[in-house]
Amino acid sequence: MLLLDRLGPHHTELWRATWTGVAAQRFWQTHHAALLPGTALVVELDRAQIHTLACRPPRSEVHTHVIHCALVPARSREPASASTRHV
């Protein structure tokens, strides 16, 4: 998976994560339709290594192995004030 870690409005790190095995296959079968660009995930990673790529301009990406991955629930489209309204 190619992941972007948005550390702030002007700072993003590129992570290339490898996840194999039964858990990865089960996650893909369950969530593949929801895995679109920009989908928020919570991931637990192991063995991260930084690699500097030989390109112009040079950039780095982190290669790692996935331990666990989960989708972040979509935010409600209901305005915040509606959920606190009393009838």
mmCIF file of N, CA, C and O in Angstrom:
data_model
loop_
_atom_site.group_PDB
_atom_site.id
_atom_site.type_symbol
_atom_site.label_atom_id
_atom_site.label_comp_id
_atom_site.label_asym_id
_atom_site.label_seq_id
_atom_site.Cartn_x
_atom_site.Cartn_y
_atom_site.Cartn_z
ATOM 1 N N MET A 1 0.844 -1.167 0.000
ATOM 2 C CA MET A 1 0.000 0.000 0.000
ATOM 3 C C MET A 1 0.887 1.226 0.000
ATOM 4 O O MET A 1 1.913 1.247 0.662
ATOM 5 N N LEU A 2 0.465 2.234 -0.698
ATOM 6 C CA LEU A 2 1.142 3.515 -0.657
ATOM 7 C C LEU A 2 0.326 4.417 0.261
ATOM 8 O O LEU A 2 -0.850 4.663 0.023
ATOM 9 N N LEU A 3 0.936 4.856 1.364
ATOM 10 C CA LEU A 3 0.244 5.645 2.382
ATOM 11 C C LEU A 3 0.862 7.025 2.474
ATOM 12 O O LEU A 3 2.072 7.183 2.328
ATOM 13 N N LEU A 4 0.051 8.025 2.751
ATOM 14 C CA LEU A 4 0.530 9.379 2.997
ATOM 15 C C LEU A 4 0.254 9.733 4.441
ATOM 16 O O LEU A 4 -0.887 9.650 4.895
ATOM 17 N N ASP A 5 1.278 10.107 5.158
ATOM 18 C CA ASP A 5 1.138 10.544 6.541
ATOM 19 C C ASP A 5 1.133 12.066 6.520
ATOM 20 O O ASP A 5 2.159 12.694 6.287
ATOM 21 N N ARG A 6 -0.035 12.651 6.715
ATOM 22 C CA ARG A 6 -0.158 14.115 6.679
ATOM 23 C C ARG A 6 0.163 14.654 8.069
ATOM 24 O O ARG A 6 -0.661 14.614 8.967
ATOM 25 N N LEU A 7 1.373 15.182 8.205
ATOM 26 C CA LEU A 7 1.858 15.667 9.494
ATOM 27 C C LEU A 7 1.449 17.108 9.747
ATOM 28 O O LEU A 7 1.617 17.616 10.837
ATOM 29 N N GLY A 8 0.940 17.767 8.751
ATOM 30 C CA GLY A 8 0.519 19.150 8.862
ATOM 31 C C GLY A 8 0.095 19.640 7.497
ATOM 32 O O GLY A 8 0.172 18.906 6.514
ATOM 33 N N PRO A 9 -0.334 20.888 7.399
ATOM 34 C CA PRO A 9 -0.836 21.387 6.119
ATOM 35 C C PRO A 9 0.216 21.424 5.012
ATOM 36 O O PRO A 9 -0.119 21.367 3.847
ATOM 37 N N HIS A 10 1.494 21.505 5.377
ATOM 38 C CA HIS A 10 2.547 21.608 4.368
ATOM 39 C C HIS A 10 3.607 20.527 4.513
ATOM 40 O O HIS A 10 4.716 20.670 3.993
ATOM 41 N N HIS A 11 3.297 19.435 5.211
ATOM 42 C CA HIS A 11 4.286 18.376 5.417
ATOM 43 C C HIS A 11 3.608 17.011 5.304
ATOM 44 O O HIS A 11 2.733 16.686 6.095
ATOM 45 N N THR A 12 4.022 16.254 4.294
ATOM 46 C CA THR A 12 3.482 14.915 4.064
ATOM 47 C C THR A 12 4.640 13.952 3.886
ATOM 48 O O THR A 12 5.600 14.258 3.190
ATOM 49 N N GLU A 13 4.556 12.798 4.526
ATOM 50 C CA GLU A 13 5.557 11.745 4.336
ATOM 51 C C GLU A 13 4.929 10.607 3.545
ATOM 52 O O GLU A 13 3.772 10.254 3.752
ATOM 53 N N LEU A 14 5.706 10.028 2.649
ATOM 54 C CA LEU A 14 5.272 8.909 1.842
ATOM 55 C C LEU A 14 5.719 7.608 2.497
ATOM 56 O O LEU A 14 6.890 7.446 2.821
ATOM 57 N N TRP A 15 4.779 6.713 2.733
ATOM 58 C CA TRP A 15 5.068 5.410 3.340
ATOM 59 C C TRP A 15 4.655 4.320 2.365
ATOM 60 O O TRP A 15 3.544 4.338 1.837
ATOM 61 N N ARG A 16 5.523 3.361 2.097
ATOM 62 C CA ARG A 16 5.183 2.194 1.291
ATOM 63 C C ARG A 16 5.126 1.012 2.245
ATOM 64 O O ARG A 16 6.130 0.628 2.827
ATOM 65 N N ALA A 17 3.926 0.462 2.433
ATOM 66 C CA ALA A 17 3.708 -0.578 3.434
ATOM 67 C C ALA A 17 3.351 -1.901 2.754
ATOM 68 O O ALA A 17 2.590 -1.928 1.791
ATOM 69 N N THR A 18 3.914 -2.985 3.269
ATOM 70 C CA THR A 18 3.627 -4.323 2.767
ATOM 71 C C THR A 18 2.844 -5.080 3.825
ATOM 72 O O THR A 18 3.247 -5.116 4.984
ATOM 73 N N TRP A 19 1.729 -5.664 3.405
ATOM 74 C CA TRP A 19 0.898 -6.443 4.322
ATOM 75 C C TRP A 19 0.470 -7.700 3.592
ATOM 76 O O TRP A 19 -0.190 -7.640 2.558
ATOM 77 N N THR A 20 0.864 -8.850 4.105
ATOM 78 C CA THR A 20 0.529 -10.128 3.487
ATOM 79 C C THR A 20 -0.104 -11.040 4.531
ATOM 80 O O THR A 20 -0.084 -10.741 5.723
ATOM 81 N N GLY A 21 -0.637 -12.135 4.079
ATOM 82 C CA GLY A 21 -1.187 -13.123 4.995
ATOM 83 C C GLY A 21 -2.701 -13.107 5.032
ATOM 84 O O GLY A 21 -3.379 -12.359 4.325
ATOM 85 N N VAL A 22 -3.235 -13.953 5.897
ATOM 86 C CA VAL A 22 -4.684 -14.145 6.016
ATOM 87 C C VAL A 22 -5.391 -12.861 6.443
ATOM 88 O O VAL A 22 -6.433 -12.506 5.901
ATOM 89 N N ALA A 23 -4.835 -12.147 7.422
ATOM 90 C CA ALA A 23 -5.477 -10.920 7.909
ATOM 91 C C ALA A 23 -5.549 -9.867 6.803
ATOM 92 O O ALA A 23 -6.567 -9.188 6.649
ATOM 93 N N ALA A 24 -4.488 -9.741 6.019
ATOM 94 C CA ALA A 24 -4.475 -8.783 4.917
ATOM 95 C C ALA A 24 -5.502 -9.167 3.862
ATOM 96 O O ALA A 24 -6.229 -8.306 3.352
ATOM 97 N N GLN A 25 -5.582 -10.439 3.533
ATOM 98 C CA GLN A 25 -6.543 -10.908 2.543
ATOM 99 C C GLN A 25 -7.978 -10.675 3.025
ATOM 100 O O GLN A 25 -8.831 -10.212 2.274
ATOM 101 N N ARG A 26 -8.236 -10.947 4.297
ATOM 102 C CA ARG A 26 -9.566 -10.740 4.874
ATOM 103 C C ARG A 26 -9.932 -9.250 4.851
ATOM 104 O O ARG A 26 -11.057 -8.878 4.524
ATOM 105 N N PHE A 27 -8.968 -8.377 5.202
ATOM 106 C CA PHE A 27 -9.207 -6.928 5.180
ATOM 107 C C PHE A 27 -9.553 -6.484 3.763
ATOM 108 O O PHE A 27 -10.500 -5.721 3.552
ATOM 109 N N TRP A 28 -8.790 -6.945 2.766
ATOM 110 C CA TRP A 28 -9.040 -6.573 1.380
ATOM 111 C C TRP A 28 -10.424 -7.043 0.928
ATOM 112 O O TRP A 28 -11.171 -6.284 0.318
ATOM 113 N N GLN A 29 -10.776 -8.273 1.231
ATOM 114 C CA GLN A 29 -12.077 -8.802 0.822
ATOM 115 C C GLN A 29 -13.224 -8.027 1.449
ATOM 116 O O GLN A 29 -14.255 -7.814 0.824
ATOM 117 N N THR A 30 -13.036 -7.571 2.665
ATOM 118 C CA THR A 30 -14.085 -6.844 3.379
ATOM 119 C C THR A 30 -14.191 -5.388 2.933
ATOM 120 O O THR A 30 -15.284 -4.848 2.819
ATOM 121 N N HIS A 31 -13.033 -4.732 2.666
ATOM 122 C CA HIS A 31 -13.023 -3.273 2.494
ATOM 123 C C HIS A 31 -12.554 -2.772 1.129
ATOM 124 O O HIS A 31 -12.443 -1.560 0.953
ATOM 125 N N HIS A 32 -12.286 -3.643 0.161
ATOM 126 C CA HIS A 32 -11.674 -3.172 -1.082
ATOM 127 C C HIS A 32 -12.491 -2.085 -1.779
ATOM 128 O O HIS A 32 -11.929 -1.171 -2.372
ATOM 129 N N ALA A 33 -13.802 -2.117 -1.710
ATOM 130 C CA ALA A 33 -14.621 -1.097 -2.363
ATOM 131 C C ALA A 33 -14.460 0.280 -1.705
ATOM 132 O O ALA A 33 -14.600 1.303 -2.370
ATOM 133 N N ALA A 34 -14.144 0.304 -0.418
ATOM 134 C CA ALA A 34 -14.005 1.566 0.317
ATOM 135 C C ALA A 34 -12.587 2.134 0.250
ATOM 136 O O ALA A 34 -12.357 3.268 0.653
ATOM 137 N N LEU A 35 -11.638 1.369 -0.268
ATOM 138 C CA LEU A 35 -10.242 1.817 -0.302
ATOM 139 C C LEU A 35 -9.989 2.690 -1.527
ATOM 140 O O LEU A 35 -9.438 2.259 -2.532
ATOM 141 N N LEU A 36 -10.396 3.933 -1.416
ATOM 142 C CA LEU A 36 -10.226 4.925 -2.467
ATOM 143 C C LEU A 36 -9.174 5.933 -2.030
ATOM 144 O O LEU A 36 -8.901 6.068 -0.824
ATOM 145 N N PRO A 37 -8.563 6.652 -2.976
ATOM 146 C CA PRO A 37 -7.608 7.685 -2.572
ATOM 147 C C PRO A 37 -8.240 8.642 -1.568
ATOM 148 O O PRO A 37 -9.366 9.094 -1.753
ATOM 149 N N GLY A 38 -7.539 8.893 -0.485
ATOM 150 C CA GLY A 38 -8.027 9.787 0.555
ATOM 151 C C GLY A 38 -8.745 9.092 1.697
ATOM 152 O O GLY A 38 -9.088 9.725 2.687
ATOM 153 N N THR A 39 -8.974 7.782 1.570
ATOM 154 C CA THR A 39 -9.613 7.038 2.654
ATOM 155 C C THR A 39 -8.694 7.038 3.870
ATOM 156 O O THR A 39 -7.520 6.723 3.754
ATOM 157 N N ALA A 40 -9.226 7.404 5.020
ATOM 158 C CA ALA A 40 -8.417 7.457 6.238
ATOM 159 C C ALA A 40 -8.311 6.058 6.849
ATOM 160 O O ALA A 40 -9.290 5.339 6.955
ATOM 161 N N LEU A 41 -7.081 5.697 7.232
ATOM 162 C CA LEU A 41 -6.802 4.403 7.855
ATOM 163 C C LEU A 41 -6.048 4.607 9.157
ATOM 164 O O LEU A 41 -5.315 5.583 9.304
ATOM 165 N N VAL A 42 -6.218 3.683 10.068
ATOM 166 C CA VAL A 42 -5.375 3.599 11.255
ATOM 167 C C VAL A 42 -4.542 2.347 11.052
ATOM 168 O O VAL A 42 -5.092 1.267 10.858
ATOM 169 N N VAL A 43 -3.220 2.497 11.060
ATOM 170 C CA VAL A 43 -2.354 1.348 10.813
ATOM 171 C C VAL A 43 -1.315 1.215 11.913
ATOM 172 O O VAL A 43 -0.851 2.210 12.468
ATOM 173 N N GLU A 44 -0.993 -0.017 12.249
ATOM 174 C CA GLU A 44 0.098 -0.319 13.172
ATOM 175 C C GLU A 44 1.200 -0.929 12.318
ATOM 176 O O GLU A 44 0.964 -1.904 11.592
ATOM 177 N N LEU A 45 2.393 -0.343 12.392
ATOM 178 C CA LEU A 45 3.492 -0.719 11.512
ATOM 179 C C LEU A 45 4.677 -1.257 12.300
ATOM 180 O O LEU A 45 4.828 -0.979 13.481
ATOM 181 N N ASP A 46 5.544 -2.006 11.586
ATOM 182 C CA ASP A 46 6.718 -2.609 12.202
ATOM 183 C C ASP A 46 7.874 -2.551 11.208
ATOM 184 O O ASP A 46 7.664 -2.579 9.995
ATOM 185 N N ARG A 47 9.087 -2.476 11.716
ATOM 186 C CA ARG A 47 10.315 -2.517 10.913
ATOM 187 C C ARG A 47 10.382 -1.420 9.857
ATOM 188 O O ARG A 47 10.668 -1.686 8.689
ATOM 189 N N ALA A 48 10.139 -0.205 10.233
ATOM 190 C CA ALA A 48 10.187 0.914 9.290
ATOM 191 C C ALA A 48 11.634 1.251 8.932
ATOM 192 O O ALA A 48 12.498 1.296 9.800
ATOM 193 N N GLN A 49 11.875 1.463 7.637
ATOM 194 C CA GLN A 49 13.191 1.858 7.143
ATOM 195 C C GLN A 49 13.010 2.990 6.139
ATOM 196 O O GLN A 49 12.133 2.928 5.283
ATOM 197 N N ILE A 50 13.870 4.005 6.230
ATOM 198 C CA ILE A 50 13.808 5.135 5.304
ATOM 199 C C ILE A 50 14.686 4.842 4.103
ATOM 200 O O ILE A 50 15.837 4.431 4.247
ATOM 201 N N HIS A 51 14.137 5.053 2.899
ATOM 202 C CA HIS A 51 14.873 4.875 1.652
ATOM 203 C C HIS A 51 14.857 6.199 0.897
ATOM 204 O O HIS A 51 13.791 6.779 0.690
ATOM 205 N N THR A 52 16.036 6.666 0.475
ATOM 206 C CA THR A 52 16.117 7.864 -0.350
ATOM 207 C C THR A 52 16.106 7.416 -1.798
ATOM 208 O O THR A 52 16.926 6.595 -2.212
ATOM 209 N N LEU A 53 15.157 7.948 -2.559
ATOM 210 C CA LEU A 53 14.980 7.549 -3.947
ATOM 211 C C LEU A 53 15.886 8.362 -4.859
ATOM 212 O O LEU A 53 16.059 9.564 -4.660
ATOM 213 N N ALA A 54 16.463 7.701 -5.851
ATOM 214 C CA ALA A 54 17.353 8.370 -6.805
ATOM 215 C C ALA A 54 16.504 8.977 -7.913
ATOM 216 O O ALA A 54 16.330 8.402 -8.984
ATOM 217 N N CYS A 55 15.922 10.130 -7.640
ATOM 218 C CA CYS A 55 15.110 10.831 -8.636
ATOM 219 C C CYS A 55 15.375 12.328 -8.494
ATOM 220 O O CYS A 55 16.069 12.750 -7.580
ATOM 221 N N ARG A 56 14.865 13.097 -9.394
ATOM 222 C CA ARG A 56 15.046 14.544 -9.346
ATOM 223 C C ARG A 56 13.697 15.201 -9.107
ATOM 224 O O ARG A 56 12.801 15.001 -9.905
ATOM 225 N N PRO A 57 13.474 15.965 -8.069
ATOM 226 C CA PRO A 57 14.362 16.114 -6.914
ATOM 227 C C PRO A 57 14.343 14.838 -6.072
ATOM 228 O O PRO A 57 13.346 14.107 -6.081
ATOM 229 N N PRO A 58 15.446 14.568 -5.353
ATOM 230 C CA PRO A 58 15.472 13.369 -4.520
ATOM 231 C C PRO A 58 14.376 13.433 -3.451
ATOM 232 O O PRO A 58 14.057 14.493 -2.945
ATOM 233 N N ARG A 59 13.800 12.299 -3.144
ATOM 234 C CA ARG A 59 12.802 12.241 -2.078
ATOM 235 C C ARG A 59 12.975 10.932 -1.336
ATOM 236 O O ARG A 59 13.600 10.005 -1.831
ATOM 237 N N SER A 60 12.397 10.885 -0.165
ATOM 238 C CA SER A 60 12.505 9.692 0.670
ATOM 239 C C SER A 60 11.127 9.098 0.876
ATOM 240 O O SER A 60 10.113 9.794 0.835
ATOM 241 N N GLU A 61 11.093 7.793 1.084
ATOM 242 C CA GLU A 61 9.870 7.139 1.499
ATOM 243 C C GLU A 61 10.237 6.111 2.547
ATOM 244 O O GLU A 61 11.374 5.663 2.628
ATOM 245 N N VAL A 62 9.273 5.792 3.375
ATOM 246 C CA VAL A 62 9.477 4.833 4.451
ATOM 247 C C VAL A 62 8.858 3.508 4.016
ATOM 248 O O VAL A 62 7.710 3.467 3.603
ATOM 249 N N HIS A 63 9.647 2.429 4.079
ATOM 250 C CA HIS A 63 9.137 1.085 3.800
ATOM 251 C C HIS A 63 8.913 0.392 5.133
ATOM 252 O O HIS A 63 9.758 0.465 6.023
ATOM 253 N N THR A 64 7.783 -0.288 5.260
ATOM 254 C CA THR A 64 7.431 -0.906 6.529
ATOM 255 C C THR A 64 6.502 -2.092 6.304
ATOM 256 O O THR A 64 6.026 -2.310 5.197
ATOM 257 N N HIS A 65 6.251 -2.841 7.349
ATOM 258 C CA HIS A 65 5.330 -3.968 7.316
ATOM 259 C C HIS A 65 4.130 -3.638 8.193
ATOM 260 O O HIS A 65 4.276 -3.088 9.281
ATOM 261 N N VAL A 66 2.947 -3.992 7.726
ATOM 262 C CA VAL A 66 1.707 -3.702 8.439
ATOM 263 C C VAL A 66 1.420 -4.811 9.446
ATOM 264 O O VAL A 66 1.468 -5.989 9.111
ATOM 265 N N ILE A 67 1.136 -4.440 10.675
ATOM 266 C CA ILE A 67 0.715 -5.370 11.716
ATOM 267 C C ILE A 67 -0.811 -5.423 11.763
ATOM 268 O O ILE A 67 -1.413 -6.483 11.841
ATOM 269 N N HIS A 68 -1.442 -4.245 11.705
ATOM 270 C CA HIS A 68 -2.899 -4.137 11.788
ATOM 271 C C HIS A 68 -3.343 -2.915 11.002
ATOM 272 O O HIS A 68 -2.640 -1.907 10.961
ATOM 273 N N CYS A 69 -4.516 -2.996 10.388
ATOM 274 C CA CYS A 69 -5.058 -1.878 9.616
ATOM 275 C C CYS A 69 -6.570 -1.829 9.825
ATOM 276 O O CYS A 69 -7.223 -2.873 9.872
ATOM 277 N N ALA A 70 -7.114 -0.623 9.943
ATOM 278 C CA ALA A 70 -8.561 -0.446 10.098
ATOM 279 C C ALA A 70 -8.981 0.850 9.413
ATOM 280 O O ALA A 70 -8.225 1.823 9.389
ATOM 281 N N LEU A 71 -10.183 0.848 8.862
ATOM 282 C CA LEU A 71 -10.740 2.062 8.279
ATOM 283 C C LEU A 71 -11.192 3.004 9.383
ATOM 284 O O LEU A 71 -11.712 2.555 10.409
ATOM 285 N N VAL A 72 -11.002 4.290 9.178
ATOM 286 C CA VAL A 72 -11.543 5.285 10.092
ATOM 287 C C VAL A 72 -12.993 5.500 9.675
ATOM 288 O O VAL A 72 -13.269 5.712 8.488
ATOM 289 N N PRO A 73 -13.946 5.415 10.602
ATOM 290 C CA PRO A 73 -15.357 5.604 10.224
ATOM 291 C C PRO A 73 -15.568 6.962 9.562
ATOM 292 O O PRO A 73 -14.968 7.965 9.956
ATOM 293 N N ALA A 74 -16.425 6.980 8.544
ATOM 294 C CA ALA A 74 -16.729 8.230 7.845
ATOM 295 C C ALA A 74 -17.388 9.198 8.806
ATOM 296 O O ALA A 74 -18.149 8.795 9.691
ATOM 297 N N ARG A 75 -17.108 10.468 8.615
ATOM 298 C CA ARG A 75 -17.748 11.491 9.437
ATOM 299 C C ARG A 75 -19.206 11.634 9.032
ATOM 300 O O ARG A 75 -19.560 11.490 7.869
ATOM 301 N N SER A 76 -20.018 11.952 9.994
ATOM 302 C CA SER A 76 -21.433 12.152 9.729
ATOM 303 C C SER A 76 -21.609 13.396 8.870
ATOM 304 O O SER A 76 -20.911 14.392 9.032
ATOM 305 N N ARG A 77 -22.554 13.348 7.938
ATOM 306 C CA ARG A 77 -22.863 14.499 7.090
ATOM 307 C C ARG A 77 -23.818 15.457 7.815
ATOM 308 O O ARG A 77 -24.116 16.531 7.327
ATOM 309 N N GLU A 78 -24.300 15.057 8.981
ATOM 310 C CA GLU A 78 -25.228 15.868 9.769
ATOM 311 C C GLU A 78 -24.459 17.019 10.413
ATOM 312 O O GLU A 78 -23.370 16.818 10.941
ATOM 313 N N PRO A 79 -24.990 18.247 10.375
ATOM 314 C CA PRO A 79 -24.300 19.364 11.027
ATOM 315 C C PRO A 79 -24.102 19.096 12.517
ATOM 316 O O PRO A 79 -24.931 18.455 13.156
ATOM 317 N N ALA A 80 -23.007 19.567 13.068
ATOM 318 C CA ALA A 80 -22.676 19.322 14.478
ATOM 319 C C ALA A 80 -23.786 19.809 15.399
ATOM 320 O O ALA A 80 -24.095 19.173 16.401
ATOM 321 N N SER A 81 -24.404 20.920 15.071
ATOM 322 C CA SER A 81 -25.453 21.458 15.938
ATOM 323 C C SER A 81 -26.675 20.551 15.977
ATOM 324 O O SER A 81 -27.387 20.513 16.960
ATOM 325 N N ALA A 82 -26.938 19.775 14.915
ATOM 326 C CA ALA A 82 -28.105 18.908 14.871
ATOM 327 C C ALA A 82 -27.989 17.770 15.882
ATOM 328 O O ALA A 82 -28.996 17.340 16.435
ATOM 329 N N SER A 83 -26.789 17.286 16.140
ATOM 330 C CA SER A 83 -26.638 16.165 17.081
ATOM 331 C C SER A 83 -26.797 16.600 18.519
ATOM 332 O O SER A 83 -27.046 15.785 19.386
ATOM 333 N N THR A 84 -26.663 17.882 18.798
ATOM 334 C CA THR A 84 -26.811 18.371 20.174
ATOM 335 C C THR A 84 -28.161 19.018 20.426
ATOM 336 O O THR A 84 -28.451 19.453 21.517
ATOM 337 N N ARG A 85 -28.984 19.098 19.385
ATOM 338 C CA ARG A 85 -30.291 19.709 19.485
ATOM 339 C C ARG A 85 -31.238 18.832 20.321
ATOM 340 O O ARG A 85 -31.239 17.615 20.166
ATOM 341 N N HIS A 86 -32.011 19.421 21.181
ATOM 342 C CA HIS A 86 -32.997 18.692 21.965
ATOM 343 C C HIS A 86 -34.382 18.958 21.396
ATOM 344 O O HIS A 86 -34.715 20.086 21.093
ATOM 345 N N VAL A 87 -35.197 17.929 21.293
ATOM 346 C CA VAL A 87 -36.558 18.087 20.743
ATOM 347 C C VAL A 87 -37.554 18.233 21.863
ATOM 348 O O VAL A 87 -37.462 17.710 22.897
#
